[in-house]
Amino acid sequence: AMQDKYRAYIAGSQEPYKGRFFRIAHLGYMSGYDILTALSAVEMALSDFGFENPSGKAVAAAEIILKEHWK
């Protein structure tokens, strides 16, 4: 659903975290803007699946970190 609707891709985690975490899939370099877009897609997809998720919280947290380290 996330791939079709939001064009963002996730992959499962590996041992010892298999089934507990997911990874944002990418091919090579991701810019700060790519990271914000991916996090936004994850938030929207979680909301679609009924998870109680304050919209924008992950994106806001990432923006703080990116602003501190932006090059």
Coordinates of C-alpha atoms in Angstrom, one line a residue:
A1 CA 0.0 0.0 0.0
M2 CA 2.8 2.4 0.9
Q3 CA 4.6 1.7 -2.4
D4 CA 1.6 2.2 -4.6
K5 CA 0.0 5.2 -2.8
Y6 CA 3.1 7.2 -1.6
R7 CA 5.9 5.8 -3.8
A8 CA 8.0 5.1 -0.8
Y9 CA 9.6 1.7 -0.1
I10 CA 10.4 -0.1 3.1
A11 CA 12.2 -3.3 3.8
G12 CA 12.2 -5.7 6.7
S13 CA 14.9 -5.7 9.3
Q14 CA 17.5 -8.4 9.7
E15 CA 18.3 -10.6 12.8
P16 CA 18.3 -10.0 15.7
Y17 CA 15.6 -7.3 15.0
K18 CA 13.6 -9.2 12.3
G19 CA 9.9 -8.5 12.7
R20 CA 10.5 -5.6 15.1
F21 CA 11.8 -2.9 12.9
F22 CA 11.7 -1.8 9.2
R23 CA 14.2 0.0 7.1
I24 CA 13.5 2.8 4.5
A25 CA 14.7 1.3 1.3
H26 CA 16.9 3.3 -1.1
L27 CA 19.4 2.9 -3.8
G28 CA 22.5 4.9 -2.8
Y29 CA 22.5 8.5 -1.5
M30 CA 19.5 10.1 0.1
S31 CA 19.4 13.9 0.6
G32 CA 17.8 15.5 3.6
Y33 CA 14.7 16.2 1.5
D34 CA 14.5 12.5 0.5
I35 CA 14.6 11.6 4.2
L36 CA 11.8 14.1 5.1
T37 CA 9.7 12.7 2.2
A38 CA 10.2 9.1 3.3
L39 CA 9.3 9.9 6.9
S40 CA 6.2 11.7 5.8
A41 CA 5.2 8.7 3.7
V42 CA 5.7 6.4 6.6
E43 CA 3.6 8.6 8.9
M44 CA 0.7 8.7 6.3
A45 CA 0.8 5.0 5.7
L46 CA 0.7 4.3 9.5
S47 CA -2.3 6.5 9.7
D48 CA -3.9 4.7 6.8
F49 CA -3.5 1.4 8.7
G50 CA -5.2 2.8 11.8
F51 CA -2.1 3.5 13.9
E52 CA -2.5 6.4 16.3
N53 CA 0.2 8.6 15.0
P54 CA 0.6 12.4 15.6
S55 CA 1.0 13.6 12.0
G56 CA 4.2 15.3 11.3
K57 CA 6.0 14.3 14.6
A58 CA 8.7 12.2 12.9
V59 CA 9.2 14.8 10.2
A60 CA 9.5 17.6 12.8
A61 CA 12.1 15.6 14.7
A62 CA 14.1 14.9 11.6
E63 CA 14.0 18.6 10.6
I64 CA 15.6 19.6 13.9
I65 CA 18.5 17.1 13.4
L66 CA 18.9 18.0 9.7
K67 CA 19.0 21.8 10.5
E68 CA 21.8 21.1 13.0
H69 CA 23.9 19.1 10.5
W70 CA 22.8 20.5 7.1
K71 CA 25.6 20.9 4.6

